[in-house]
Coordinates of C-alpha atoms in Angstrom, one line a residue:
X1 CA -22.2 35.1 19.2
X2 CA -21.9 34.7 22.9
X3 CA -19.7 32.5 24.9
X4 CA -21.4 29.2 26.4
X5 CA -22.0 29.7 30.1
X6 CA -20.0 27.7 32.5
X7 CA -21.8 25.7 34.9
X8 CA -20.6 22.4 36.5
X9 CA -23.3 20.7 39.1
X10 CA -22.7 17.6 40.7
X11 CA -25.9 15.9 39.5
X12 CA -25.4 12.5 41.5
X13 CA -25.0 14.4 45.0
X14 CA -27.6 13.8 47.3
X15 CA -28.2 17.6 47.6
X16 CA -29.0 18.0 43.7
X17 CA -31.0 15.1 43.5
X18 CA -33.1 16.5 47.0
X19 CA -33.8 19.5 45.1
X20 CA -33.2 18.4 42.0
X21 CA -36.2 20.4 40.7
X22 CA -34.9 24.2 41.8
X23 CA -31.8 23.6 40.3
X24 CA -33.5 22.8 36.7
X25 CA -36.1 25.7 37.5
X26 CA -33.0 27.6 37.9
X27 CA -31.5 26.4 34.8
X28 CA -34.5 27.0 33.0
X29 CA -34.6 30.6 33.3
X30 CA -31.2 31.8 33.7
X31 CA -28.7 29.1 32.0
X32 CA -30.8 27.4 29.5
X33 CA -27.5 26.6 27.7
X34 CA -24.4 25.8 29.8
X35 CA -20.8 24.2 29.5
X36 CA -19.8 21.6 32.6
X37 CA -15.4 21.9 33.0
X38 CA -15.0 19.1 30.8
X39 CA -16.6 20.4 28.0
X40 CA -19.7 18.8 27.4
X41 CA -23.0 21.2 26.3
X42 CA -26.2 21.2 28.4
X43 CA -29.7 22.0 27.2
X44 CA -32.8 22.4 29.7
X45 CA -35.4 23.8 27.6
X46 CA -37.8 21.8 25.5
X47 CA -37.5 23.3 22.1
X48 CA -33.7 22.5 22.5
X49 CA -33.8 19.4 23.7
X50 CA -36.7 18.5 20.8
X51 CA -34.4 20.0 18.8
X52 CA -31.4 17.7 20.1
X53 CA -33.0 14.7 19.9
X54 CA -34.5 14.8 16.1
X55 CA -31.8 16.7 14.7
X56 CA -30.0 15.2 11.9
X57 CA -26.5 17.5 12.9
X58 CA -26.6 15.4 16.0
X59 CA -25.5 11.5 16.5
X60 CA -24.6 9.1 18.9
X61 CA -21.2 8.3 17.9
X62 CA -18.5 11.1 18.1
X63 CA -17.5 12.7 14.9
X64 CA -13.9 11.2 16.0
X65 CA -14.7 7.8 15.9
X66 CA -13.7 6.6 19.6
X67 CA -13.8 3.5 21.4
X68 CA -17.5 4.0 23.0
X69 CA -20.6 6.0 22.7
X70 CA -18.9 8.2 25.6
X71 CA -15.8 9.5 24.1
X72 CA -13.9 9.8 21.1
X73 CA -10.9 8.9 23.3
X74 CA -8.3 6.0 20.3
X75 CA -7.7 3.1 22.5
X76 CA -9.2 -0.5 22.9
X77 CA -12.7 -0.7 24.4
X78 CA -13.5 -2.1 27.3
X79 CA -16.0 -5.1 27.8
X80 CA -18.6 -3.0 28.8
X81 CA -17.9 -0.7 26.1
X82 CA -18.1 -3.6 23.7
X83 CA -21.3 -4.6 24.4
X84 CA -22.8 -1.1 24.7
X85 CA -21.3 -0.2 20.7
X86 CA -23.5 -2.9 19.4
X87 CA -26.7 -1.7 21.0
X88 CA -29.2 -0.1 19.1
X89 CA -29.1 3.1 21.2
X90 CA -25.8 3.8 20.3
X91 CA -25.8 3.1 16.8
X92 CA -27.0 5.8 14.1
X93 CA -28.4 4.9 10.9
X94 CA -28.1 3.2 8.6
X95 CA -27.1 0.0 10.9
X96 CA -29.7 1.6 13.5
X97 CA -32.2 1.6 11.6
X98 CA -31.4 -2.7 10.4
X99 CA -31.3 -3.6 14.1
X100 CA -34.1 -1.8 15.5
X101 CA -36.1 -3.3 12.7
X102 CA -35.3 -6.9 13.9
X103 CA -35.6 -6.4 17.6
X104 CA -39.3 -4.2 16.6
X105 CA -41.2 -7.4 15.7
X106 CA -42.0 -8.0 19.4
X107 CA -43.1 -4.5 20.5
X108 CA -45.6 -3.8 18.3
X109 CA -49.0 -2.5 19.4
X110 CA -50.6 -6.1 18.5
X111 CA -48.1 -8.1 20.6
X112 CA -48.3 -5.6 23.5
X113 CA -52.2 -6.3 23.4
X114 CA -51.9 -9.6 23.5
X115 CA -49.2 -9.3 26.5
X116 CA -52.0 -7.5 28.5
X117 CA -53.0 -10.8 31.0
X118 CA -50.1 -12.1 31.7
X119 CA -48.7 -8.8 32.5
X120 CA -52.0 -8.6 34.9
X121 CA -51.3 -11.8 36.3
X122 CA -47.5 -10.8 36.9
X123 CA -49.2 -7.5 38.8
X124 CA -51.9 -9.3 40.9
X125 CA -48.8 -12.1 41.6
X126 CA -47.0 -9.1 43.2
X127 CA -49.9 -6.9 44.8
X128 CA -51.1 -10.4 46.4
X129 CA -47.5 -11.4 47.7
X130 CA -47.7 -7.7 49.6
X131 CA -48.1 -8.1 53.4
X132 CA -51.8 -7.5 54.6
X133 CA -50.7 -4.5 57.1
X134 CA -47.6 -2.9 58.4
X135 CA -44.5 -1.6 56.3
X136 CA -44.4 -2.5 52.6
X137 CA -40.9 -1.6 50.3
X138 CA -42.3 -1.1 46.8
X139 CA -38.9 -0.9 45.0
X140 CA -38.0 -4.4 45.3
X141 CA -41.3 -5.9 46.1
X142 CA -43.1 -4.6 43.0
X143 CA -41.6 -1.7 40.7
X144 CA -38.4 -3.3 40.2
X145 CA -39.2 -7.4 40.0
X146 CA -42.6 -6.4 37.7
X147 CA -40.8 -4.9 34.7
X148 CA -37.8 -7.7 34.8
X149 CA -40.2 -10.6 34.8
X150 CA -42.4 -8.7 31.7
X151 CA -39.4 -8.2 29.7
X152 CA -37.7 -11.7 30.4
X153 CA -41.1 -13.5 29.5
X154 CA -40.4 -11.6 26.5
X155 CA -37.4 -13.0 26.1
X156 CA -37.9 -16.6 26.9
X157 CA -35.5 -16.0 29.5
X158 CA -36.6 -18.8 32.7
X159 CA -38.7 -17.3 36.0
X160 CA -35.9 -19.2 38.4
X161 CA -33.0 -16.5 36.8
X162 CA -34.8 -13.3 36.8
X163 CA -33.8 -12.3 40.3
X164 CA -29.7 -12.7 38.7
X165 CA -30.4 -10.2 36.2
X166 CA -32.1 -7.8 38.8
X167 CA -28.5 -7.9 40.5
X168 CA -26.8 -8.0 37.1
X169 CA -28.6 -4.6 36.0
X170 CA -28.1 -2.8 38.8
X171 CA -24.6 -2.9 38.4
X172 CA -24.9 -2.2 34.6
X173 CA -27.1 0.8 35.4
X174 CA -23.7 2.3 37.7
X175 CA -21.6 1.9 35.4
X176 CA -23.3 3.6 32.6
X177 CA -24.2 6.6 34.5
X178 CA -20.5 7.0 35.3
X179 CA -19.3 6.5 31.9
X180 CA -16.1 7.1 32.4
X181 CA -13.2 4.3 31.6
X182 CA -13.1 4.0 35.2
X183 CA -16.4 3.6 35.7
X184 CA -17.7 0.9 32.7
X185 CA -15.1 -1.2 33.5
X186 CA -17.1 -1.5 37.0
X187 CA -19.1 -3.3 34.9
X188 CA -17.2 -5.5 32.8
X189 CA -17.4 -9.1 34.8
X190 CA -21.3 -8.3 34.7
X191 CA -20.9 -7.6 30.7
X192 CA -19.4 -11.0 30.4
X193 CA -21.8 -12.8 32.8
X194 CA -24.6 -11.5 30.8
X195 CA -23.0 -12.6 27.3
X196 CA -22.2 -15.9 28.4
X197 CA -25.8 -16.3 29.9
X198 CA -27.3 -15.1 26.4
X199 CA -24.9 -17.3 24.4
X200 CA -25.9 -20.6 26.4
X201 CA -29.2 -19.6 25.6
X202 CA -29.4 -19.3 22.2
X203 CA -27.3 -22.8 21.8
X204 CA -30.6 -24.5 23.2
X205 CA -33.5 -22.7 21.4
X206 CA -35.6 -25.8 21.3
X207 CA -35.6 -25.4 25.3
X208 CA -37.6 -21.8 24.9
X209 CA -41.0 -20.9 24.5
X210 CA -42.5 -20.9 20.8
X211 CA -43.8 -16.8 21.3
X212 CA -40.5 -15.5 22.8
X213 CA -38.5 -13.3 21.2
X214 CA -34.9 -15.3 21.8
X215 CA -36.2 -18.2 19.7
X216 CA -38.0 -16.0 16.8
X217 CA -34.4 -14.2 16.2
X218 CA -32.9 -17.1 16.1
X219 CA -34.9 -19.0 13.3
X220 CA -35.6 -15.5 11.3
X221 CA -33.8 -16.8 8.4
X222 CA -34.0 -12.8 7.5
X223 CA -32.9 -11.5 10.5
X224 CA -29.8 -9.2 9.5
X225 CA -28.0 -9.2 13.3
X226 CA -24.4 -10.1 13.3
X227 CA -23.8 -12.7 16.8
X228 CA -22.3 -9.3 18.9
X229 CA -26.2 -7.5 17.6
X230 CA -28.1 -10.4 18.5
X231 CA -26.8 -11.3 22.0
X232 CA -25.7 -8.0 23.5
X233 CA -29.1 -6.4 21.7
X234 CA -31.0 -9.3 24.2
X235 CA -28.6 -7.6 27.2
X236 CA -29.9 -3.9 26.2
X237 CA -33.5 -5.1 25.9
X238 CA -33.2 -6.8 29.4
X239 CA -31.6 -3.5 30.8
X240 CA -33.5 -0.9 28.9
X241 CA -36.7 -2.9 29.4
X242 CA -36.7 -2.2 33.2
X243 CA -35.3 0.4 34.4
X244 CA -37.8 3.0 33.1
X245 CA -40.4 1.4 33.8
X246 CA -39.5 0.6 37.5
X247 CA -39.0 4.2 37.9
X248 CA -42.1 5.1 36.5
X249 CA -44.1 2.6 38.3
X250 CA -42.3 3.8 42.2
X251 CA -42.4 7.7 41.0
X252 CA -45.6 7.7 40.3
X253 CA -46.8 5.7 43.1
X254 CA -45.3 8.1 45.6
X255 CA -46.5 11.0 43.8
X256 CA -50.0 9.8 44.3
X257 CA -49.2 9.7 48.1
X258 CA -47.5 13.1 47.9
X259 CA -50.4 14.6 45.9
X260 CA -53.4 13.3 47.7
X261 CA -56.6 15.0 46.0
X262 CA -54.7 13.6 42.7
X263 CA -55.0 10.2 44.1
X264 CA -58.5 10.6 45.3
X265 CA -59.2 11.9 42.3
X266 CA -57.5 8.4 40.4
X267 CA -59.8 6.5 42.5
X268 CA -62.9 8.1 42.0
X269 CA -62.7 8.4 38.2
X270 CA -60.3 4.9 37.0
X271 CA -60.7 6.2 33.0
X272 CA -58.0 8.7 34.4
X273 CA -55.6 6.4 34.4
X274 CA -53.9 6.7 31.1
X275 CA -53.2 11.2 31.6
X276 CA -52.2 9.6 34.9
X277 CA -49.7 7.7 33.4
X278 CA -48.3 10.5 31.4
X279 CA -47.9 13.0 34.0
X280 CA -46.0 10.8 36.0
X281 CA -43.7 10.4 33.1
X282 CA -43.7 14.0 32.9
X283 CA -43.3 15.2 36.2
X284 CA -41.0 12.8 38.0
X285 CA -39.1 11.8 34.1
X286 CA -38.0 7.9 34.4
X287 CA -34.5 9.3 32.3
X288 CA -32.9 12.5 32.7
X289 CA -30.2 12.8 30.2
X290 CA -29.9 12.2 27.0
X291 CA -26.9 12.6 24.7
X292 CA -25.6 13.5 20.7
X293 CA -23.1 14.4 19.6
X294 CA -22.5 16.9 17.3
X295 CA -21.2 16.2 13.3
X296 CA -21.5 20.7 12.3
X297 CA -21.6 23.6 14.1
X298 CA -25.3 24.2 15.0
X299 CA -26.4 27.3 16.8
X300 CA -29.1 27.7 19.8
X301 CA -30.4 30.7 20.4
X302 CA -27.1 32.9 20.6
X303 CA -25.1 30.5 21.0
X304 CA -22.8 27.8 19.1
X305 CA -21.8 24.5 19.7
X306 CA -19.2 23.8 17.5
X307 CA -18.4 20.1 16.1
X308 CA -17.2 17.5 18.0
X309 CA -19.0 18.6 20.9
X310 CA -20.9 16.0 23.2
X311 CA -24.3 17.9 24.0
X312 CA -26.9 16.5 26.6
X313 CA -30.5 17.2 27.2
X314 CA -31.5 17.4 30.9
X315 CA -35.1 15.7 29.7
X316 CA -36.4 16.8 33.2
X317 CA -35.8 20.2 33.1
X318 CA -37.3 20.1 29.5
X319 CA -40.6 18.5 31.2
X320 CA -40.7 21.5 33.2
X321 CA -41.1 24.1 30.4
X322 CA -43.3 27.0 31.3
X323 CA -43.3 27.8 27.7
X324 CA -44.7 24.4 27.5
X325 CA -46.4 23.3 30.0
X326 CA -49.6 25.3 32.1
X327 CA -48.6 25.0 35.6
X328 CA -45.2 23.0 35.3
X329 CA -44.5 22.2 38.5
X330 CA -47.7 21.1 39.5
X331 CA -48.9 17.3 39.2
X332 CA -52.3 17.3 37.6
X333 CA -53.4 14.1 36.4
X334 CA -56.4 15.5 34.1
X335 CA -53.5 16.8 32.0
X336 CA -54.4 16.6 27.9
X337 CA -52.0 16.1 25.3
X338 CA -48.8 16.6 27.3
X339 CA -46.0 17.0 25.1
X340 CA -43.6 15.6 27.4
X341 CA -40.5 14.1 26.5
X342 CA -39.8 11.2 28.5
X343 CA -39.4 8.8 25.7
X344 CA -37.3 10.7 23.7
X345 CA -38.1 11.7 20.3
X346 CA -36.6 11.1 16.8
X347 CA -35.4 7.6 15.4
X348 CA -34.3 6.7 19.0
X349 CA -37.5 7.0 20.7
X350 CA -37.7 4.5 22.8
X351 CA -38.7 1.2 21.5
X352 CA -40.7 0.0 24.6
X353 CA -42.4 3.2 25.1
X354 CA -46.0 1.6 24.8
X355 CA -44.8 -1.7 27.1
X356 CA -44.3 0.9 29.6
X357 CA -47.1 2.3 29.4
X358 CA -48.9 -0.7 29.2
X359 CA -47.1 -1.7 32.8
X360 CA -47.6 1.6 34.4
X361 CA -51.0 1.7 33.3
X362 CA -51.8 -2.0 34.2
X363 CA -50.2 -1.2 37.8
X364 CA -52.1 1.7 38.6
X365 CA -55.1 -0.3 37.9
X366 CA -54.8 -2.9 39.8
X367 CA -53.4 -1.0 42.6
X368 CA -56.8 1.7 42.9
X369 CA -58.5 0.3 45.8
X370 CA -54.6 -0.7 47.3
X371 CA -53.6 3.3 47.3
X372 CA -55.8 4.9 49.7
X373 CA -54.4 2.5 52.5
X374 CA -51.1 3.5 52.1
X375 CA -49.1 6.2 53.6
X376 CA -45.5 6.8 52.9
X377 CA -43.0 6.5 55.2
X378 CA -39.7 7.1 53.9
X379 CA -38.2 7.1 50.2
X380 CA -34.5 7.6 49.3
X381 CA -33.8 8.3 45.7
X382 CA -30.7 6.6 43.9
X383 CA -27.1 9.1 43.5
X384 CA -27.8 8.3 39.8
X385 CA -27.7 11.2 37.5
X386 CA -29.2 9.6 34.6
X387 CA -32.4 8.4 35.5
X388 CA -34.6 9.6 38.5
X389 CA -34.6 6.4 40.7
X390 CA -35.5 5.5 43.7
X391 CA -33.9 3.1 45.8
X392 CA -36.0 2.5 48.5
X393 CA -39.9 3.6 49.1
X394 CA -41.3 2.3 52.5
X395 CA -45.2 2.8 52.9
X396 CA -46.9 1.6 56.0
X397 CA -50.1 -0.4 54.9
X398 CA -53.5 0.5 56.8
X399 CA -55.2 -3.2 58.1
X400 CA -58.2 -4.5 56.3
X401 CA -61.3 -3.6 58.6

């Protein structure tokens, strides 16, 4: 067996995240398996990360039982950390599998159907709020406040607080990507904002609306969530809810500007939209990492990760497999069964996978006879290693004739 490689890039720099793509292309070919200095195990390529993610070896707690998701570090847990131990996404079965259960009642392919016009209202609400000509920011005009209100509506949470929790996430999304004790505790007063919020909630139910998901917990009389389940699971549902699906919905619309024959080609033939959908997932991946942790020693290729290891797929090097995918690095939105892996895989796969494609496909849409008048700018992506995010993407919009 050989040693692990070691390897230790600064994924949240500006210059990795530039050219983030030449350093997994890199990766990809010549350290496909690589330790960082403080130990933890990266995978790039797809078999491995597939591998990763549906393994049985591997879980989301540490084999030592610490005080977060993050570390197997004996001391008292943070707020932050708190909250995050009672979410489903760092919970392995059997508890998982009771939790996801009760939150799954609301995103199942019947509801999400029936979701379909208001989401379309939310979309042409946004699209028509858009300034007729000149410079349009689609971050915080449309990617980011579309998937908060969609989720919240969800919820039952009230129109008049959603633009608090878009403030409220986006310091839960630092914090997470740090990690570090340091870091979460960032966002602890945010944690306990959002707790509070959820527990007022709940103490009024007969204030909600009848559908929303808040209320239906509540009076489950078979709902198995302990109080810390059912309030911080309506934080990560709020969080989680979002966040990919902004990314998807600003990635992809500046990859249709970067790729123009692709978005000609959108416009020309709409029943495209769907492939178009998943090769924006692929190419530009909403989430980046991913991690387990593993229980046994388990061996890739010729090497071993022993037990107790925190391992991480880079899920956008993965999407750009060449043993995988035709052409990876090309964006090619007539692209059948893509076996991306955007969503995960396993028990974990993401539980609002088909809300965000719903979204993303609703967007794109609506915005067909929007994209050929606009023209990028400038775009600056977020110092967030996790998830592939932009923070800002100005487009100047052409004048109606």
């Amino acid at each position: 067996m050989l040693d692990i490689p070691k390897y230790s890039p600064d994924f949240s720099s500006d210059s990795f995240q530039r050219d983030i793509y030449s350093s997994y292309r890199h990766m990809l070919e010549s350290l496909p398996v690589f330790r960082n200095d403080e130990g933890v195990v990266y995978l790039t390529r797809h078999a491995h990360v597939n591998r990763l993610l549906s393994d049985k070896s591997f879980k989301r707690r540490p084999l030592e039982q610490g005080c977060s998701p993050f570390t197997s570090e004996q001391r008292e847990p943070t707020p932050t950390e708190e909250m995050i131990n009672h979410w489903m996404l760092f919970m392995d079965p059997p508890r998982h599998d009771i939790v996801r259960k009760a939150f799954m009642t609301m995103f199942t392919a019947k509801n999400i159907r029936s979701l379909e016009p208001r989401i379309r209202e939310q979309v042409r609400e946004l699209i028509d709020a858009l300034p007729d000509a000149g410079q349009v920011e689609l971050v915080q005009q449309l990617a980011f406040p579309l998937p908060v209100r969609v989720i919240a509506d969800i919820l039952g949470v009230p129109k008049s607080d959603q633009e608090q929790f878009q403030a409220w996430s986006a310091v839960l999304t630092r914090a997470l990507d740090d990690a570090s004790e340091e870091g979460l505790r960032q966002g602890d007063a945010v944690t306990r904002d959002f707790r509070q919020y959820f527990e007022d909630l709940v103490s009024n139910p007969e204030t909600l609306p009848d559908y929303c998901m808040v209320r239906t917990l509540i009076e489950d009389r078979d709902c198995d969530l302990t109080t810390d389940e059912l309030l911080y699971g309506f934080v990560m549902l709020l969080w989680a809810g979002h966040e990919t699906t902004k990314n998807l919905i600003s990635n992809g619309i500046l990859l249709l500007s970067q790729f123009p024959q692709q978005q000609r080609l959108l416009t020309q033939q709409p029943e495209l939209v769907n492939t178009a959908v998943e090769e924006m997932l692929r190419f530009e991946c909403p989430i980046q990492k991913l991690s387990r942790w593993a229980h046994e020693d388990v061996q890739f290729d010729d090497y071993t990760v022993t037990a107790g290891t925190m391992v991480t797929a880079l899920v956008g090097a993965a999407n750009r497999d060449q043993t995988v995918f035709v052409d990876p690095d090309g964006f090619d939105i007539t692209r059948k069964k893509s076996r991306h892996l955007a969503f995960g895989t396993g028990f974990h796969h993401c539980l609002g996978a088909l809300l965000a494609r719903t979204e993303g496909r609703i967007v794109f849409e609506e915005l067909s006879t929007l994209l050929p008048d606009l023209t990028e700018i400038s775009h600056t992506w977020r110092n967030i290693s996790a998830f592939r995010s932009l923070g800002e993407l100005h487009m100047d919009r052409r004048a109606p004739c």
